[in-house]
Coordinates of C-alpha atoms in Angstrom, one line a residue:
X4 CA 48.7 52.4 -69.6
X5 CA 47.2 56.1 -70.1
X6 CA 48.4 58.4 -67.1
X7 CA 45.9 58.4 -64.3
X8 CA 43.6 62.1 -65.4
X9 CA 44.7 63.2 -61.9
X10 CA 48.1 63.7 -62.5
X11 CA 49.1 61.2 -59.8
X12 CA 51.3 58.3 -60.6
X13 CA 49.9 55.3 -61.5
X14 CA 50.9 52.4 -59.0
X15 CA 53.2 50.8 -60.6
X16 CA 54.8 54.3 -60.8
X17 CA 54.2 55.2 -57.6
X18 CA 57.9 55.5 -55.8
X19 CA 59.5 56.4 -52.1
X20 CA 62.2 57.8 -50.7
X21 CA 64.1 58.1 -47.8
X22 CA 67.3 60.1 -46.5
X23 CA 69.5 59.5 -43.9
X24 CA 70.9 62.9 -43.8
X25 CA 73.8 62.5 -40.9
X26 CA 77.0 65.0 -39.9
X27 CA 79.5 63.3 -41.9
X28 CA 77.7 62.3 -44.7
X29 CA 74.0 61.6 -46.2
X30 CA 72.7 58.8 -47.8
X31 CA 69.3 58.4 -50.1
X32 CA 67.4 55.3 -51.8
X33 CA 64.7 55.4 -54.0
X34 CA 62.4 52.3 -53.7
X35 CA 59.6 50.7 -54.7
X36 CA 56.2 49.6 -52.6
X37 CA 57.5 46.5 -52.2
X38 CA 60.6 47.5 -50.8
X39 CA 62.8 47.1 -53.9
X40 CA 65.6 49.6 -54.0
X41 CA 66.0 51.2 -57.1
X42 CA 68.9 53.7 -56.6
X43 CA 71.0 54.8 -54.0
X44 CA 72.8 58.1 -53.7
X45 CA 75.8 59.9 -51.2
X46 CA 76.7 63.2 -50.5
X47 CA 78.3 65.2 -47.6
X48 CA 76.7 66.3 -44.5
X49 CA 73.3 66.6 -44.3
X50 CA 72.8 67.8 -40.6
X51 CA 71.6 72.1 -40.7
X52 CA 72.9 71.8 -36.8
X53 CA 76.4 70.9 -37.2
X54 CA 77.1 71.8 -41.0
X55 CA 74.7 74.8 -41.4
X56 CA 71.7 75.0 -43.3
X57 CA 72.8 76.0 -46.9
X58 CA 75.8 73.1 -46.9
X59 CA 73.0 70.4 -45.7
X60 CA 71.1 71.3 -48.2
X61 CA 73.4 71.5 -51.2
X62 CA 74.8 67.8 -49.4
X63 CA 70.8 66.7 -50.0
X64 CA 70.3 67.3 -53.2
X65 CA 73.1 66.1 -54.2
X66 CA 72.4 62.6 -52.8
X67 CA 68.7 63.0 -53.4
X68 CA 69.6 63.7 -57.2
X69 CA 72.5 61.1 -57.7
X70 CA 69.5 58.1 -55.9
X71 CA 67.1 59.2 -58.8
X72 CA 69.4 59.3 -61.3
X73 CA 70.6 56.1 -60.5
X74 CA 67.1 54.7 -60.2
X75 CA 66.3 56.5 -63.7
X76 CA 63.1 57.9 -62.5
X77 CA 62.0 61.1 -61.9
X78 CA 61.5 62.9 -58.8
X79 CA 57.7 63.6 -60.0
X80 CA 57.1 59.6 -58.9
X81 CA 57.9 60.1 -55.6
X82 CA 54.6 60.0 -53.3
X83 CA 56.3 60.0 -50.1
X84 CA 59.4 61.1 -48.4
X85 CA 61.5 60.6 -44.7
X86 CA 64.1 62.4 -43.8
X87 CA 66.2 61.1 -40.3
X88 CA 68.5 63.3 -38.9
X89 CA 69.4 63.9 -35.3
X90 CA 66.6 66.2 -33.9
X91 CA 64.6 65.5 -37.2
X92 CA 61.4 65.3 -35.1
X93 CA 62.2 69.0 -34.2
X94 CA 63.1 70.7 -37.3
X95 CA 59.7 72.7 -38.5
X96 CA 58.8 73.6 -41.9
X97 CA 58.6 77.4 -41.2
X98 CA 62.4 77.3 -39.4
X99 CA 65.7 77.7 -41.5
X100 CA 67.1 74.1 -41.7
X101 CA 63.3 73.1 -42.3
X102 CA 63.1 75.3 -44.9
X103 CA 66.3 74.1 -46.9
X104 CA 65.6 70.6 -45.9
X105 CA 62.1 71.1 -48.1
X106 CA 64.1 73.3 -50.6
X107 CA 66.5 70.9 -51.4
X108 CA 64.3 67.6 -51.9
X109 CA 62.0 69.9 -54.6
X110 CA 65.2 71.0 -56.4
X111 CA 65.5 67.7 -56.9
X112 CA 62.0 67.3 -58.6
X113 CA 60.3 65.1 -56.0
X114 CA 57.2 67.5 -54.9
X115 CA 55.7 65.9 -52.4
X116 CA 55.7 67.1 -48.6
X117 CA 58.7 65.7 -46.2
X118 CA 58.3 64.0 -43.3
X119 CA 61.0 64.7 -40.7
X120 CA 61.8 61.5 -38.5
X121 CA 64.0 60.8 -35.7
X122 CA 67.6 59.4 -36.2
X123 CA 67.0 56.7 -34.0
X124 CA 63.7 55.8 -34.9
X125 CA 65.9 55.2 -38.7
X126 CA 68.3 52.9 -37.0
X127 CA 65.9 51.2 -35.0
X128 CA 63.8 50.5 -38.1
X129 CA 67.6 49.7 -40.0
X130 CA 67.8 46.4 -37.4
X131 CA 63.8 45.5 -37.3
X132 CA 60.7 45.3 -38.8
X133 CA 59.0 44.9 -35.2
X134 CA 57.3 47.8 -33.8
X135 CA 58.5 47.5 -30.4
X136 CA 61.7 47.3 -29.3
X137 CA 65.0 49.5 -28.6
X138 CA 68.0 51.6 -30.1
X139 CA 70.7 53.0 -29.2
X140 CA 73.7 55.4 -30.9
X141 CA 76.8 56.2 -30.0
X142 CA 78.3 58.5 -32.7
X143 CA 79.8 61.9 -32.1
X144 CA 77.0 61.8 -29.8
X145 CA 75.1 59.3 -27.9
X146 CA 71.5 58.5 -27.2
X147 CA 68.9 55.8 -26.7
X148 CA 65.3 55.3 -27.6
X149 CA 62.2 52.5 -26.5
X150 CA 59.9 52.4 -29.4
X151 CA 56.6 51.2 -29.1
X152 CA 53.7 51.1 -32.3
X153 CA 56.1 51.6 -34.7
X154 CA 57.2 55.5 -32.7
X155 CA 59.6 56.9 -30.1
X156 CA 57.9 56.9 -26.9
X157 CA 60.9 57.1 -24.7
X158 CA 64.5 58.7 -25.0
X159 CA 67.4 59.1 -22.8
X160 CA 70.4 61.7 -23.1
X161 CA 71.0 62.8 -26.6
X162 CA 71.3 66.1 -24.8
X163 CA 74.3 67.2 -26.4
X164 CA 78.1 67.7 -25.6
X165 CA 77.4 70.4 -22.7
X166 CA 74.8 68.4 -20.9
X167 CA 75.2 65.1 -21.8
X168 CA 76.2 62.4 -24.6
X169 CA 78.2 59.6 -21.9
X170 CA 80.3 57.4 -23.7
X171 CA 79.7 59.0 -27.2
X172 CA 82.3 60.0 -29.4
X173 CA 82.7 63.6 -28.2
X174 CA 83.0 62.2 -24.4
X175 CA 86.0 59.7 -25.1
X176 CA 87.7 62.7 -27.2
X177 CA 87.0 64.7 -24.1
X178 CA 88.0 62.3 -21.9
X179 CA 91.0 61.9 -23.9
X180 CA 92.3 65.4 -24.0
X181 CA 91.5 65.4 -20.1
X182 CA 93.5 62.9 -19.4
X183 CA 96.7 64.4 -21.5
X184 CA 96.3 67.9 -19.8
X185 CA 96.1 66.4 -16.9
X186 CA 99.4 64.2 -17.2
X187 CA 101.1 67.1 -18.9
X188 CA 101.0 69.2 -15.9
X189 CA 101.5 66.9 -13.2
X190 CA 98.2 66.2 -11.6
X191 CA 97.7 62.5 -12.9
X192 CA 99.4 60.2 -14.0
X193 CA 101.7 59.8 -17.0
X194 CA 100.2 57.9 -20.3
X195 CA 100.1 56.4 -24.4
X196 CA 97.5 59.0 -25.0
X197 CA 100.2 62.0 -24.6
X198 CA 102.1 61.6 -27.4
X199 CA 99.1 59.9 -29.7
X200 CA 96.9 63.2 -28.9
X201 CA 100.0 65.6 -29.8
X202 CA 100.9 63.7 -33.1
X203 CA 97.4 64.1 -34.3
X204 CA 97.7 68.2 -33.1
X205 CA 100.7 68.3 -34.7
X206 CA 102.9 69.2 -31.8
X207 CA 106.0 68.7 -32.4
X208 CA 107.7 69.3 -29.4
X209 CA 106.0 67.0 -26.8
X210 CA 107.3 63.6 -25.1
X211 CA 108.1 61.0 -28.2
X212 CA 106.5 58.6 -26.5
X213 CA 105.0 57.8 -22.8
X214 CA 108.1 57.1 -21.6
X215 CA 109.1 60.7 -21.9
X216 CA 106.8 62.4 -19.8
X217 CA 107.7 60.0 -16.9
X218 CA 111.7 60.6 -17.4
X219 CA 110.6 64.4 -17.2
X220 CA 108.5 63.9 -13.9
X221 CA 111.9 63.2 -12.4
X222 CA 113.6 66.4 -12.7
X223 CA 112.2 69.2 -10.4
X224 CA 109.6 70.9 -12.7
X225 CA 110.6 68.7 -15.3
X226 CA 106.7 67.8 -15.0
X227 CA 105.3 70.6 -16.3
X228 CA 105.6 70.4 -20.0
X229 CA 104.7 73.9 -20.1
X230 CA 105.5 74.4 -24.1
X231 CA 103.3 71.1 -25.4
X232 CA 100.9 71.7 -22.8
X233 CA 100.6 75.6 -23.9
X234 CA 100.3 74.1 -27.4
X235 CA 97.7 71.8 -26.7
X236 CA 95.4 74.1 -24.9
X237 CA 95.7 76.6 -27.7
X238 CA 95.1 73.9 -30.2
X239 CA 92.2 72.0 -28.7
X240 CA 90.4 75.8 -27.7
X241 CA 90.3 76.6 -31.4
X242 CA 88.3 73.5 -32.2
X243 CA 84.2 73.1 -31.9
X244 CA 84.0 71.3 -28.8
X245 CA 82.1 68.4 -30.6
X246 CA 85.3 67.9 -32.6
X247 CA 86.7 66.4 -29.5
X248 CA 85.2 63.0 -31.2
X249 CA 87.6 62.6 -33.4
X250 CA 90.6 61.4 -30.5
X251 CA 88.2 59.4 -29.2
X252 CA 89.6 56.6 -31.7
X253 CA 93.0 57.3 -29.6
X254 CA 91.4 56.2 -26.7
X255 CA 90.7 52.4 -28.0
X256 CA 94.1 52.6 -29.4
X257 CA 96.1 53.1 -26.4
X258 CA 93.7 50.7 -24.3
X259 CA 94.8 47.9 -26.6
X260 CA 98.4 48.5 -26.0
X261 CA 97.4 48.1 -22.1
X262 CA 97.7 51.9 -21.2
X263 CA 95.7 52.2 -17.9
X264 CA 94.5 55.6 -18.4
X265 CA 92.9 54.8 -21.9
X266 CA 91.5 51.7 -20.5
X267 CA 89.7 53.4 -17.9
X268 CA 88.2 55.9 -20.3
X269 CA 87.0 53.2 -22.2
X270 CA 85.3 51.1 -19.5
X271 CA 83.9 54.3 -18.1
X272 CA 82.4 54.4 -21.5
X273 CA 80.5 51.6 -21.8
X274 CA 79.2 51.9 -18.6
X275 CA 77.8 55.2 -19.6
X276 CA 76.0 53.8 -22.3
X277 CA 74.7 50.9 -21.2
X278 CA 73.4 53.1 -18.0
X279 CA 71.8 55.3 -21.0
X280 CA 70.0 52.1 -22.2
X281 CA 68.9 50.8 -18.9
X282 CA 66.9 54.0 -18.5
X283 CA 64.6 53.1 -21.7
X284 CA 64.7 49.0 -21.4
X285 CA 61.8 47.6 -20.1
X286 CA 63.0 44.0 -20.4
X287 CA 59.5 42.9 -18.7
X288 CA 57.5 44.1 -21.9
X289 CA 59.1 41.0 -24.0
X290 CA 61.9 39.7 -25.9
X291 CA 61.9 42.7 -28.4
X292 CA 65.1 43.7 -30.3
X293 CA 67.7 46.1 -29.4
X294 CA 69.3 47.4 -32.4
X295 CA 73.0 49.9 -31.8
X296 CA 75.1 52.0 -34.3
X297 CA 77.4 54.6 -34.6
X298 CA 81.1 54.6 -35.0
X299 CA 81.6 53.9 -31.1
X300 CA 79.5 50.9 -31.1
X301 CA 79.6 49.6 -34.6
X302 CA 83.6 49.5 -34.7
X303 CA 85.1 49.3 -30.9
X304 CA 84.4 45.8 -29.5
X305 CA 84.7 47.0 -25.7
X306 CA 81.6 49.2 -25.6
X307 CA 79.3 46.9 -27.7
X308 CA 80.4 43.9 -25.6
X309 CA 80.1 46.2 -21.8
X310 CA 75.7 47.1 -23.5
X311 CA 75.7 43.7 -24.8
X312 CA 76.7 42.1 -20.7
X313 CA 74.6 45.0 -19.5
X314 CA 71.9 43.6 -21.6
X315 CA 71.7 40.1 -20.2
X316 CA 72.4 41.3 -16.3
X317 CA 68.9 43.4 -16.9
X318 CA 67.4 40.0 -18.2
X319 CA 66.6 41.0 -21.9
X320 CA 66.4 37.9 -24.2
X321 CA 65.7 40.0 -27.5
X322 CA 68.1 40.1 -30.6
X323 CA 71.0 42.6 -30.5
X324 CA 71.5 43.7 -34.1
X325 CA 74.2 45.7 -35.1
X326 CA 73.6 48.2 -38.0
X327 CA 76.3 50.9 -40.1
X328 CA 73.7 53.5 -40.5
X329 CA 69.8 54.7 -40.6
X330 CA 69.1 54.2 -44.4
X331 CA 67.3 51.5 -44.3
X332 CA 65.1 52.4 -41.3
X333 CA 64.9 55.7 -43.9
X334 CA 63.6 53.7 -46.2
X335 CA 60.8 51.3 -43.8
X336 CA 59.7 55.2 -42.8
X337 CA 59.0 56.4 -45.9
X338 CA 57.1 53.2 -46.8
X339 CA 55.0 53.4 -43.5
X340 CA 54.5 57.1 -43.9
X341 CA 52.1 56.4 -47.0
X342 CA 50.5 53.5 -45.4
X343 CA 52.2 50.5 -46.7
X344 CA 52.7 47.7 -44.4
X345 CA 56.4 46.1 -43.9
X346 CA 56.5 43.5 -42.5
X347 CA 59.7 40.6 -42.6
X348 CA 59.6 39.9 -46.2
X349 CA 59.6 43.3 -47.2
X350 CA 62.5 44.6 -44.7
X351 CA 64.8 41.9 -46.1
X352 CA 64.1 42.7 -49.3
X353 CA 64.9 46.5 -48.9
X354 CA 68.1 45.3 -46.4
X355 CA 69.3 43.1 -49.5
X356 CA 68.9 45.3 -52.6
X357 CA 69.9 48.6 -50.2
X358 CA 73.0 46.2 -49.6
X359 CA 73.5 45.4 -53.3
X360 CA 73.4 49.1 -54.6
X361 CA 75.8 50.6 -51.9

């Protein structure tokens, strides 16, 4: 077929991307209109907020370049590109991460203009074709959505580790270093998350195991701890507060062993989130789907199932899907974004070549 005198890509050459640029890593597929994914690529973080502009956008093209590479196409057949990231519906054109964002996709070859979208817009559209419906995440950080047409017309916390995020990640790890400086200096009480918190500091000389710190309590002062807990201050202060997230494992650890303290925290937790969803649910409107991610929700049991019984208390009746990541909500975006429809067929057939690929 001669090339189309406009330059443009003829249909059948006529190709989309989408990017699910996230803090620890960043995913991209190439795909056709009719959903077929043709190449998948991974890098590191893709998030300018947490990982800095230049290192999101080396992380991009790297991923952007390895999908089209696997795909064997160019980036000049590319007509249309989303980009989710957390606070992708804020990032402008003209401001720094914008501006690398755009940079990096061209270095790639793919010319046309980027369309920044909304994390959990991606996942919502990752669980369901349907326009309306629900999401929620609980990552690093937490946050839910209600979306209606097809766009976010709702959202609740995602306001970040100083004002908000309940039960995300960076809570429980907060939570959990709480709860051992607390213990550690006498003001509650003993517990499994002392000595898992100062194995993964490295401190080497705190209470072996929980029984140590009780044994301690019973000689005058022996309470205090005061060399771990001088450590573990000093320790935690040097990290990014969000970094707290990655105890918050410790917490579901402990609680499985029947550790009180780490139970608590965890229940807490799922209350907090399923409070966060109750704020956008509107139950009333239909049986539309609720689709959750994020390492909280996708690999603890406990929370999912506390949202899950929240979920059926506020009377929804709508599918609860489960989903790893945003890619292939990445992916429905960048197909919707130039005006393609996607309806059932053609979300199963990006979930099942996406799934094929990875």
């Amino acid at each position: 077929m001669d090339p189309d005198p406009s330059g443009e890509p003829s249909p059948e050459g006529r190709h989309h991307l989408g990017v699910d640029a996230g803090g620890t890593s960043t995913r991209a597929v190439v795909l056709a209109p009719d959903g077929r994914c043709l190449g998948h690529g991974r890098a590191g973080s893709g998030n300018p907020i947490s990982s800095g502009p230049a290192h999101a956008g080396d992380s991009l093209h790297r991923a952007v370049s390895a999908a089209l590479v696997a795909a064997g196409l160019s980036g000049a057949t590319v007509v249309s590109t989303s980009v989710a990231m957390a606070g992708g519906s804020s990032v402008t054109d003209d401001s720094e991460a914008g501006a690398a964002i755009h940079g990096a996709v061209a270095r790639a070859g793919v010319t046309t203009p980027v369309t920044m979208e909304q994390d959990l817009l991606a996942l919502y559209f990752s669980g369901s074709p349907d326009p309306d419906g629900h999401s929620l995440v609980a990552g690093t950080g937490a946050a839910a959505v209600r979306v209606e047409g097809g766009e976010v017309v709702a959202t609740c916390d995602g306001l970040g580790w100083l004002l908000g995020d309940d039960g995300s990640g960076f809570w429980i790890g907060q939570q959990v270093a709480r709860a051992v400086g607390a213990a550690l200096d006498g003001r509650s009480p003993d517990t499994a998350l002392t000595a898992l918190l100062l194995t993964a500091l490295e401190v080497t000389d705190g209470p072996s195991d929980h029984h140590a710190s009780a044994a301690a309590a019973a000689v005058p002062g022996g309470h205090q701890h005061e060399g771990p807990l001088r450590e573990l201050v000093k320790r935690l202060y040097a990290l990014p507060p969000v970094h707290l997230a990655r105890f918050a494992p410790l917490a579901f650890e402990a609680a499985d062993t029947g550790d009180a303290v780490a139970a608590d925290i965890v229940e807490r937790a799922g209350r907090a989130l399923a409070t966060t969803l109750g704020a956008v649910l509107r139950p009333e409107a239909g049986p539309h789907p609720v689709v959750l991610g994020g390492s909280v929700l996708v690999a603890q049991p406990a929370p999912r199932t506390a949202v899950r019984a929240s979920l059926v208390a506020a009377g929804h009746t709508g599918e609860v899907i489960v989903v790893p990541d945003g890619l292939v909500g990445a992916a429905v975006l960048s197909l919707r974004r130039a005006g393609l429809a996607v309806d059932r067929s053609v979300f199963e057939t990006v979930t099942t070549t996406l799934a094929a690929l990875r």
